[in-house]
PDB file of C-alpha atoms in Angstrom:
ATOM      1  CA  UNK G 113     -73.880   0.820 -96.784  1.00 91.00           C
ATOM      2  CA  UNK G 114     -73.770  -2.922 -96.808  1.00 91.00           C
ATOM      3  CA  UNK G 115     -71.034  -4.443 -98.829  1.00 94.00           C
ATOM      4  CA  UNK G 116     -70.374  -7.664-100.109  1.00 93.00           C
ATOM      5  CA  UNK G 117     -66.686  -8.563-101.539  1.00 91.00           C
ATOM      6  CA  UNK G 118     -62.913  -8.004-101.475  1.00 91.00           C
ATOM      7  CA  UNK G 119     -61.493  -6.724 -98.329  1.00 92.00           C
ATOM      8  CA  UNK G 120     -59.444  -4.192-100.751  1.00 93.00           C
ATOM      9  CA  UNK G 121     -62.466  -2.898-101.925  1.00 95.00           C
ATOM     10  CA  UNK G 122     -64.374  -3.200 -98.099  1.00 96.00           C
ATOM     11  CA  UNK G 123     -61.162  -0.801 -96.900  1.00 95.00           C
ATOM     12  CA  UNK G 124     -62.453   1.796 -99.415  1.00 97.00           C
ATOM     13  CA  UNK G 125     -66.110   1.953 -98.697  1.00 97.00           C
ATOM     14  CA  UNK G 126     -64.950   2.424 -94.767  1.00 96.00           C
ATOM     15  CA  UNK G 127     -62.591   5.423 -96.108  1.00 96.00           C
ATOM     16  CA  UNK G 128     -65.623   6.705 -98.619  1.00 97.00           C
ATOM     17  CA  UNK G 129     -67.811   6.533 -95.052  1.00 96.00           C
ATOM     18  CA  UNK G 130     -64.464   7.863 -93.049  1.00 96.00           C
ATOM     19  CA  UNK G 131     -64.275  11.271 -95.399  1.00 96.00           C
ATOM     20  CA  UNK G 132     -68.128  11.784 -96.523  1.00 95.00           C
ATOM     21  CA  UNK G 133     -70.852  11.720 -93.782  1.00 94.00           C
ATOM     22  CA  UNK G 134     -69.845   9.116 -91.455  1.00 95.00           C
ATOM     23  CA  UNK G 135     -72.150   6.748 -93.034  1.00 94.00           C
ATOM     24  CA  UNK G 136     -72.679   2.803 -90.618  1.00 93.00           C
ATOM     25  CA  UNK G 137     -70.945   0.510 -92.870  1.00 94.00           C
ATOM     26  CA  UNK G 138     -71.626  -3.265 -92.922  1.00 93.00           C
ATOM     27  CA  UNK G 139     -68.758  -5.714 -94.509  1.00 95.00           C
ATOM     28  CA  UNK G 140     -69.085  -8.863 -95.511  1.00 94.00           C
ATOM     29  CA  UNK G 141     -65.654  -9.780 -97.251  1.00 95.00           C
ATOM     30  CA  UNK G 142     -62.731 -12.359 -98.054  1.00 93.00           C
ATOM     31  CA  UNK G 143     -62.815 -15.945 -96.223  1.00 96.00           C
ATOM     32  CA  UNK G 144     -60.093 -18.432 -95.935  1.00 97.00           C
ATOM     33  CA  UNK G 145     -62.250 -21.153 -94.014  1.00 97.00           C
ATOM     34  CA  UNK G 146     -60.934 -24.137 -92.385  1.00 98.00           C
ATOM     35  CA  UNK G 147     -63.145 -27.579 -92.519  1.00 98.00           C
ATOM     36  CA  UNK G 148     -61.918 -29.809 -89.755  1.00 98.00           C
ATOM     37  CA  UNK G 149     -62.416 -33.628 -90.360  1.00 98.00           C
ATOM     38  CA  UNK G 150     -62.274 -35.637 -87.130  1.00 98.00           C
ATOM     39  CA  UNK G 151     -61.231 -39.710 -86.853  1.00 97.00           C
ATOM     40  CA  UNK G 152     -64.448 -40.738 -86.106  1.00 96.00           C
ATOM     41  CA  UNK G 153     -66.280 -38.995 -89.340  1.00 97.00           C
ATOM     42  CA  UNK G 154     -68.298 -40.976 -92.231  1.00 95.00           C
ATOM     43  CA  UNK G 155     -65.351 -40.963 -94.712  1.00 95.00           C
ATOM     44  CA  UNK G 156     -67.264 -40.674 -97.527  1.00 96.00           C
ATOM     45  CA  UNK G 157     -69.811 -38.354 -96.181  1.00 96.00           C
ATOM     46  CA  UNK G 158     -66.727 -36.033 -95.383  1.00 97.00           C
ATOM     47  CA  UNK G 159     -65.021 -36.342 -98.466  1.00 97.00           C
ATOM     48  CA  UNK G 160     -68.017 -35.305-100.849  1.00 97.00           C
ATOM     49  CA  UNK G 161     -68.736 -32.504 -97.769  1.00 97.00           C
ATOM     50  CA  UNK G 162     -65.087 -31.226 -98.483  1.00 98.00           C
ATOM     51  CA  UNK G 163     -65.287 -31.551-101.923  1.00 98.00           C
ATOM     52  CA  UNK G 164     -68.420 -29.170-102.219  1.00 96.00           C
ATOM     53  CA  UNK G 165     -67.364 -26.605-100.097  1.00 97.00           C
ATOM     54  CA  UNK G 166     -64.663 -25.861-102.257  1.00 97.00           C
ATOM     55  CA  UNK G 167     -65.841 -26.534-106.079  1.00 97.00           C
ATOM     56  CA  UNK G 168     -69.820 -24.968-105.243  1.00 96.00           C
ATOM     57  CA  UNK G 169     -69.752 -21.756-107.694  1.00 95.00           C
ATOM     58  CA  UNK G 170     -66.510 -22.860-109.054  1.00 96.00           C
ATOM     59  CA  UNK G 171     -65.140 -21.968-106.112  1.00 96.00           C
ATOM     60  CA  UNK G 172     -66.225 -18.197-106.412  1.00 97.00           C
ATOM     61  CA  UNK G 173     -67.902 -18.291-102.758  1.00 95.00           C
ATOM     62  CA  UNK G 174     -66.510 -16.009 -99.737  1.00 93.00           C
ATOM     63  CA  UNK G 175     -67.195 -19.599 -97.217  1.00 95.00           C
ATOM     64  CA  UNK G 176     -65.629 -21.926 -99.641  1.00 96.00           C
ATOM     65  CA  UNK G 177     -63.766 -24.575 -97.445  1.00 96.00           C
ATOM     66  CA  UNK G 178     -60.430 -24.037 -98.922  1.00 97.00           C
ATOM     67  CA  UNK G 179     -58.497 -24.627 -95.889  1.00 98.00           C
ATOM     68  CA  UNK G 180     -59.017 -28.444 -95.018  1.00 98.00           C
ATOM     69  CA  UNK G 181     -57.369 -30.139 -92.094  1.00 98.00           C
ATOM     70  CA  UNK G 182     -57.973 -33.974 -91.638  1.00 98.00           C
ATOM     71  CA  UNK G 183     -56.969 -36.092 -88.375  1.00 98.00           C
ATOM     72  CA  UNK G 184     -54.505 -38.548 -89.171  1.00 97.00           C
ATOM     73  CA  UNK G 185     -56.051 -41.303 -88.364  1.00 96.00           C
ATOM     74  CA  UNK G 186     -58.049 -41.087 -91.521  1.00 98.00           C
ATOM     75  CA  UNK G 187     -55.950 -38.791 -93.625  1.00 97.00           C
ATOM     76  CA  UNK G 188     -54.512 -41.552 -95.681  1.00 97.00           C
ATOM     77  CA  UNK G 189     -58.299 -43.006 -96.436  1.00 97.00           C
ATOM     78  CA  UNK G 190     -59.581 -39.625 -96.983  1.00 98.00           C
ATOM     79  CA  UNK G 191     -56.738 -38.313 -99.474  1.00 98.00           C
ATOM     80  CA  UNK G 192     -57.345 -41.208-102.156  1.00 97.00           C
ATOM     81  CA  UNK G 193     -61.470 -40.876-101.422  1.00 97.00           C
ATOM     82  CA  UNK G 194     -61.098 -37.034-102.346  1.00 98.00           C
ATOM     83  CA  UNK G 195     -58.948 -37.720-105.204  1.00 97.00           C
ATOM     84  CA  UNK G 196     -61.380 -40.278-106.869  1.00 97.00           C
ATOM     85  CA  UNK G 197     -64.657 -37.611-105.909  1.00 97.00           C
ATOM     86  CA  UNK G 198     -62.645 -35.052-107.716  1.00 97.00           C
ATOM     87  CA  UNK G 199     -61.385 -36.756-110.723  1.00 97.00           C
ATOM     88  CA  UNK G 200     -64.944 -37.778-111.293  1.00 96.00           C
ATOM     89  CA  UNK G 201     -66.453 -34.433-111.078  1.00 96.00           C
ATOM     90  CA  UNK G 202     -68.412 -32.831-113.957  1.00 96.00           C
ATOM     91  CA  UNK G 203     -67.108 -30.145-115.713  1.00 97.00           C
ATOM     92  CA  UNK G 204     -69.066 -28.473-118.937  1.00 96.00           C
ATOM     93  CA  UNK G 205     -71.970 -26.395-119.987  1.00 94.00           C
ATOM     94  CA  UNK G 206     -74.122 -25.146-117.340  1.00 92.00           C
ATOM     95  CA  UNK G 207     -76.965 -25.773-119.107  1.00 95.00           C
ATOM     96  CA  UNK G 208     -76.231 -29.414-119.442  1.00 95.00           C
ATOM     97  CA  UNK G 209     -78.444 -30.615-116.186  1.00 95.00           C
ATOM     98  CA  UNK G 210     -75.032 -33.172-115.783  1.00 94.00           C
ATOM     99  CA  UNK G 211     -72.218 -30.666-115.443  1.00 96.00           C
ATOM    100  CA  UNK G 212     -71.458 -30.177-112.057  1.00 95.00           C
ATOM    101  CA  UNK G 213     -69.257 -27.422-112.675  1.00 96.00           C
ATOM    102  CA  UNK G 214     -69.154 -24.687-115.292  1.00 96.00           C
ATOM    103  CA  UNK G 215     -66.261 -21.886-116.051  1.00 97.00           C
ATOM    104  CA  UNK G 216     -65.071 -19.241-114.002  1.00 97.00           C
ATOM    105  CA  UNK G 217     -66.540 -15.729-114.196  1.00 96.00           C
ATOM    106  CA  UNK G 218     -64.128 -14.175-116.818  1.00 97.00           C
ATOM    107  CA  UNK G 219     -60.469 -14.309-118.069  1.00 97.00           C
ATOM    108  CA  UNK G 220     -58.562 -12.280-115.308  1.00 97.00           C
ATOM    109  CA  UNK G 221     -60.438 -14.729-112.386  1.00 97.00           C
ATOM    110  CA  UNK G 222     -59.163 -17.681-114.310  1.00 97.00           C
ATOM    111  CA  UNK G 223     -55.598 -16.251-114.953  1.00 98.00           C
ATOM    112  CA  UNK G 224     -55.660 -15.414-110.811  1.00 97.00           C
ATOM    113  CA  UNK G 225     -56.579 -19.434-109.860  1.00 98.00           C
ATOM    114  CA  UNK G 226     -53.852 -20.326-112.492  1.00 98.00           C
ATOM    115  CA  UNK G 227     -51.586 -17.929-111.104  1.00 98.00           C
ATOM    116  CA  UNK G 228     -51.707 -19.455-107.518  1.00 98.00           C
ATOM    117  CA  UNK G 229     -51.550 -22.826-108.449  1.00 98.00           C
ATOM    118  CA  UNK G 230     -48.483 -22.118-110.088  1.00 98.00           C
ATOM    119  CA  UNK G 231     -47.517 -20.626-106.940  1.00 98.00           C
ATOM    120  CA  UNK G 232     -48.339 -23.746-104.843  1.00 97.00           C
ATOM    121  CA  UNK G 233     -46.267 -26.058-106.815  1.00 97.00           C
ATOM    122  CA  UNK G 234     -43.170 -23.339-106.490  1.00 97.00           C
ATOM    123  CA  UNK G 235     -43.610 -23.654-102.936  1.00 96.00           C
ATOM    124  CA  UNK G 236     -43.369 -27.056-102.744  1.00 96.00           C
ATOM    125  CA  UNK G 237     -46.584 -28.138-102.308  1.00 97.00           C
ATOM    126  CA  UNK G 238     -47.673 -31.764-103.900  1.00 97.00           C
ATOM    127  CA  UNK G 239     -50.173 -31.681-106.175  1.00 98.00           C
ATOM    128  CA  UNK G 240     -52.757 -34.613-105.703  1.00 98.00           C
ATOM    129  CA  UNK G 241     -55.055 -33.692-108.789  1.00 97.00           C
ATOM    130  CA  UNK G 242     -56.375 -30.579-111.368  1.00 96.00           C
ATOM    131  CA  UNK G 243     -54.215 -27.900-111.119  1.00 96.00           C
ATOM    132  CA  UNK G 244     -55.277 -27.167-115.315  1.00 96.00           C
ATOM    133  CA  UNK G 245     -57.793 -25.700-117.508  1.00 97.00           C
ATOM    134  CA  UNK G 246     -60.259 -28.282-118.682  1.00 96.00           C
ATOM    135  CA  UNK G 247     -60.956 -28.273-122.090  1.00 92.00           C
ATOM    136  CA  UNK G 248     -60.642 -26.559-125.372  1.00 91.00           C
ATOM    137  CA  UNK G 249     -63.245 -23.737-124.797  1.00 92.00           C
ATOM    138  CA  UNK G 250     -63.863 -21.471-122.166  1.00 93.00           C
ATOM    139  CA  UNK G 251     -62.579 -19.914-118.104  1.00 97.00           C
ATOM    140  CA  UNK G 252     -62.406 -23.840-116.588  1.00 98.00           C
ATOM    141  CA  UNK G 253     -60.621 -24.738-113.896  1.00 98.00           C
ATOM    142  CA  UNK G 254     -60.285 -28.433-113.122  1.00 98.00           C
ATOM    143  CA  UNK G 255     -60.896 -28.966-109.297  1.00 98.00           C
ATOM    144  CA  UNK G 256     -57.670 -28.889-107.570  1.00 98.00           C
ATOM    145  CA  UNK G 257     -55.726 -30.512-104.245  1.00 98.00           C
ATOM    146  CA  UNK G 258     -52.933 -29.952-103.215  1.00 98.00           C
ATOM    147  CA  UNK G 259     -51.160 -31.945 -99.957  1.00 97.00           C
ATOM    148  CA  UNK G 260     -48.056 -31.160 -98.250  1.00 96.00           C
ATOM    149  CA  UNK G 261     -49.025 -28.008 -97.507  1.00 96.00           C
ATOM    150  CA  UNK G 262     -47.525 -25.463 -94.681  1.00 95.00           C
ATOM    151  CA  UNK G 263     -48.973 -22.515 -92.881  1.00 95.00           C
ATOM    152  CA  UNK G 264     -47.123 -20.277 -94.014  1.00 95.00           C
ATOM    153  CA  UNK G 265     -47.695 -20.923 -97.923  1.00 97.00           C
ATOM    154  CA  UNK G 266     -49.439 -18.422-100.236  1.00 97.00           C
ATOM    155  CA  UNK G 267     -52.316 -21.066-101.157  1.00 97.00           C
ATOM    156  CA  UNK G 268     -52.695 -21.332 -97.100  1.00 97.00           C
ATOM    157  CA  UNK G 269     -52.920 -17.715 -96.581  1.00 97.00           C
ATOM    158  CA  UNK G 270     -54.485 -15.554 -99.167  1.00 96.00           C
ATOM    159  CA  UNK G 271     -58.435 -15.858-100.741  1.00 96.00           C
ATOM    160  CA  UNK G 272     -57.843 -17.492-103.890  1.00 97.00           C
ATOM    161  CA  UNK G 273     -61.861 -17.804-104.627  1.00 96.00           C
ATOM    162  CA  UNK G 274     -61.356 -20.734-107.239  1.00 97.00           C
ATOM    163  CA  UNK G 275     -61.571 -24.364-106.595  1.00 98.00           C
ATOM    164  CA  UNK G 276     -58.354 -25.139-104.971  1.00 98.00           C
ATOM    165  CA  UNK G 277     -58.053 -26.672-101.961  1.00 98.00           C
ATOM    166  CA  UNK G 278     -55.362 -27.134 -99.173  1.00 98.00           C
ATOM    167  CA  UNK G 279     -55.484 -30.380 -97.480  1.00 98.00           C
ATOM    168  CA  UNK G 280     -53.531 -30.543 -94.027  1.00 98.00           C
ATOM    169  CA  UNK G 281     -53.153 -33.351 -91.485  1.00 97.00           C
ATOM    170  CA  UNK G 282     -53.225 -32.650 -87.840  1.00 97.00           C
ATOM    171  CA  UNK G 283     -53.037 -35.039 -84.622  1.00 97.00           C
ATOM    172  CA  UNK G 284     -54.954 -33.575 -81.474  1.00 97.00           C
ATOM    173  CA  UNK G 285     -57.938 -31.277 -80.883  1.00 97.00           C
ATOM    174  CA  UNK G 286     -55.810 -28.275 -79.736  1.00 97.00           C
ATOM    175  CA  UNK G 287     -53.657 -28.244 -82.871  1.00 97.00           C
ATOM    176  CA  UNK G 288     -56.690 -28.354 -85.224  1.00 97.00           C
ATOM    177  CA  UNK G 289     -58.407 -25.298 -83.266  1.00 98.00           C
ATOM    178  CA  UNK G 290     -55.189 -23.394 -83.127  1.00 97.00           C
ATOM    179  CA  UNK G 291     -54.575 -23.803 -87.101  1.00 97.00           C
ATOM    180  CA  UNK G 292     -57.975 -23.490 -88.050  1.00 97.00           C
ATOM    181  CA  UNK G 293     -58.033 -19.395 -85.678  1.00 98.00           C
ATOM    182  CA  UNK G 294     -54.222 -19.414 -87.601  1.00 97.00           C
ATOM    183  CA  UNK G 295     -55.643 -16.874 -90.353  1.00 97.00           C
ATOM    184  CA  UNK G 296     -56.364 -12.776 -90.855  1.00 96.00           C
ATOM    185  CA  UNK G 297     -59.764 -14.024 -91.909  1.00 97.00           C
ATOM    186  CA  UNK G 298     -62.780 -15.387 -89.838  1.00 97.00           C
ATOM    187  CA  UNK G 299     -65.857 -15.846 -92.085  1.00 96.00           C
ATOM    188  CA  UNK G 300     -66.562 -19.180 -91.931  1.00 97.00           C
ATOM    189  CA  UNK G 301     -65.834 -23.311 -90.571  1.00 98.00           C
ATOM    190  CA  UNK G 302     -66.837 -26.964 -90.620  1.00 98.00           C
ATOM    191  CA  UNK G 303     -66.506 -29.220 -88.258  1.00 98.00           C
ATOM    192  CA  UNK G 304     -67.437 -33.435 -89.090  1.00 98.00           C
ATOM    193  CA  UNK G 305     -67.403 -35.349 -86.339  1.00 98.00           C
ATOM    194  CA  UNK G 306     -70.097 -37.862 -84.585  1.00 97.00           C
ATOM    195  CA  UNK G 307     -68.941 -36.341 -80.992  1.00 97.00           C
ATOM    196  CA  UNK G 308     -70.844 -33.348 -79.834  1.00 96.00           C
ATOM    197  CA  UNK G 309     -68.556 -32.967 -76.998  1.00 97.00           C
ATOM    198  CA  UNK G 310     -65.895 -32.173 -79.819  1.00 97.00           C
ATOM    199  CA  UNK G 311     -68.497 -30.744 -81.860  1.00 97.00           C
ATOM    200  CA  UNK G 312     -69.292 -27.739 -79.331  1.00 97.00           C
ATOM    201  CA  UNK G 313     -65.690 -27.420 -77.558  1.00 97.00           C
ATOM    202  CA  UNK G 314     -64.394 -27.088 -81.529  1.00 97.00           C
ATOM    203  CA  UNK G 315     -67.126 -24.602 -82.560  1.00 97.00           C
ATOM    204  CA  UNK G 316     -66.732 -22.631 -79.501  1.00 97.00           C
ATOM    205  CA  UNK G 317     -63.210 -22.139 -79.828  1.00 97.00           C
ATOM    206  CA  UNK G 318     -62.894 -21.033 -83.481  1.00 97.00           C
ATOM    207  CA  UNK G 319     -63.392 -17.363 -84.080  1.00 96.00           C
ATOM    208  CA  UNK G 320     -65.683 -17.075 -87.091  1.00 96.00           C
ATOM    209  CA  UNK G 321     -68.590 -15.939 -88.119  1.00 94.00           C
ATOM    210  CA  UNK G 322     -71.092 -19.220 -89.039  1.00 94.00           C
ATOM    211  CA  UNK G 323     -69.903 -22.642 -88.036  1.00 96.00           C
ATOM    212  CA  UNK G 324     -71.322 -25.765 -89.711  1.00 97.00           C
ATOM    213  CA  UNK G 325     -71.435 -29.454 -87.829  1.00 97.00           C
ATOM    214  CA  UNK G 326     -71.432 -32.213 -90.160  1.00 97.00           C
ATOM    215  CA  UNK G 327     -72.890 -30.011 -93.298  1.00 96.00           C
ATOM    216  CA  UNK G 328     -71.855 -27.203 -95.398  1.00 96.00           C
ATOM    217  CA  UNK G 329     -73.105 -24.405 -97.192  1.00 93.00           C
ATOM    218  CA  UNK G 330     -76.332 -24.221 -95.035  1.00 92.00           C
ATOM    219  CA  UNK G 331     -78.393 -21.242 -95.138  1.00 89.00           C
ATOM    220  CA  UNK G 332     -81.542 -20.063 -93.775  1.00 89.00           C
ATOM    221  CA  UNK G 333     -83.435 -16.406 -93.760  1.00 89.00           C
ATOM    222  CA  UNK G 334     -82.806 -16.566 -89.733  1.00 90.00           C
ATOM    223  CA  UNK G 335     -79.314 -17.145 -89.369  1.00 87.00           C
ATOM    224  CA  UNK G 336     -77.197 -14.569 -88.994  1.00 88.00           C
ATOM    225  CA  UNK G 337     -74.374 -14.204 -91.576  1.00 88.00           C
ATOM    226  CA  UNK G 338     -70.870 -12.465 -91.393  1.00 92.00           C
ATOM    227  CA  UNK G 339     -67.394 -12.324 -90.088  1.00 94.00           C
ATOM    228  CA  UNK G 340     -64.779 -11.518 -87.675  1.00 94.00           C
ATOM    229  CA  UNK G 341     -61.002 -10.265 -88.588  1.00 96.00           C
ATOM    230  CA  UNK G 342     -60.825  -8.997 -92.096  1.00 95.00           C
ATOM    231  CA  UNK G 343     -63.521 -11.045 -92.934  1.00 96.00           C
ATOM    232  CA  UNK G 344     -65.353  -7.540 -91.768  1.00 95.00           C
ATOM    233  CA  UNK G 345     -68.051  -7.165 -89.735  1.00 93.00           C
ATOM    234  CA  UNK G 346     -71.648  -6.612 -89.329  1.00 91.00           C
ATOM    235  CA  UNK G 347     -74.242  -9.266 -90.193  1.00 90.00           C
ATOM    236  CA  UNK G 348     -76.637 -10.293 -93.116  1.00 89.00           C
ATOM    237  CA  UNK G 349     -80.041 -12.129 -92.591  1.00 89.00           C
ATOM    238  CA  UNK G 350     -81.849 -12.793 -89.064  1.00 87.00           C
ATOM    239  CA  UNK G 351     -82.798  -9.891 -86.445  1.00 88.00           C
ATOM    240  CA  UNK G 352     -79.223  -9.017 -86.632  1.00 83.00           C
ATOM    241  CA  UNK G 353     -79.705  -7.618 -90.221  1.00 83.00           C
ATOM    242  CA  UNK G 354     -83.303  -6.011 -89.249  1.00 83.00           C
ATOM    243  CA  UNK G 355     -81.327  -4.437 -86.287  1.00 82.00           C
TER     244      UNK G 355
END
């Protein structure tokens, strides 16, 4: 049985397999993904990467960058670069070739983003921009960033799978590692940086599943696909899959 989704609803397939006939179960669930932004990245190249990886299928992807930790020599640049991306992103009919971003998939989903950005605020997080519906008609949530953000906050922790994103500063290469591994899941990462001594110490240190360098959201048939933690386990596409 190969299962993509909720770890809730992964936990039950594994008891289904546990009590039936001992059926090989393979789980690809919930992400909370970090995307760590070094000093030395293409600002704007970052900003629209980070941008993306969270609002890409409204949000609604297990990979979605939602965890985002920039160095602070840049963080101040980057903030008011990923405010003005996102403030200028298209929301509207998905069959209008210039909206960018269309609703969420029904009325509970868009209660649940609402819900936790509520949430943020209450815990003290700032709110840089969205955090509302968008318009008169329909599930839309406007893309939303919040800063001041700690570890141990809700919106930090827990799979919203809506287009809010946590934006975090860090100073060294150990604390960026150590925050990014900080989480129950281990699905996915991003690393942008023009230093591929950074690049591979970084991507061999975090414990998840795929790891993009300077991109996001890149697939191919080959490439194995899944996670560690409660992310679940087994993989999708490549041998691995075949196997």
């Amino acid at each position: 049985v190969c299962f993509t989704g909720s770890t809730e609803v992964g936990r039950l397939i594994m008891q289904a397999a546990a009590t039936s006939n001992l059926k090989q179960v393979s789980l690809e669930l919930g992400g909370k993904s970090p995307l760590i932004i070094f000093d030395d990245a293409d600002l704007d190249k970052a900003a629209g990467l980070a941008l993306q990886g969270i609002v890409h299928n409204k949000g609604e992807v297990c990979v979605s960058s939602s965890r985002v930790y920039v160095q602070e020599g840049i963080y101040d640049e980057f903030e008011k670069k990923l405010v003005e991306k996102a403030k200028a992103w298209k929301l509207g009919d998905p069959f209008d070739p210039n909206t960018r971003q269309g609703p969420q998939v029904d009325k509970r989903q868009f209660e649940r983003i609402l819900s936790y950005i509520d949430i943020g605020m209450k815990e003290g997080a700032t709110l840089l921009t969205g955090g509302k519906p968008w318009g008169s008609k329909g599930y839309y949530v406007e893309p939303t960033v919040f800063a001041d953000v700690k570890e141990d906050m809700q919106i930090v922790r827990e799979e919203i799978f809506g287009p809010v994103m946590s934006l975090m500063k860090f100073k060294t290469i150990e604390e960026a590692i150590e925050r990014a591994n900080n989480s129950k899941y281990g699905l996915a990462a991003g690393i942008v940086t023009k230093d591929l001594n950074v690049a591979n110490r970084v991507s061999r240190s975090i414990r998840a599943g795929i790891i993009w360098i300077n991109c996001y959201f890149e697939f191919d048939l080959d490439f194995p696909y899944g996670g560690y933690k409660m992310s679940g386990f087994g993989r999708d596409l490549g041998l691995n899959a075949l196997h």
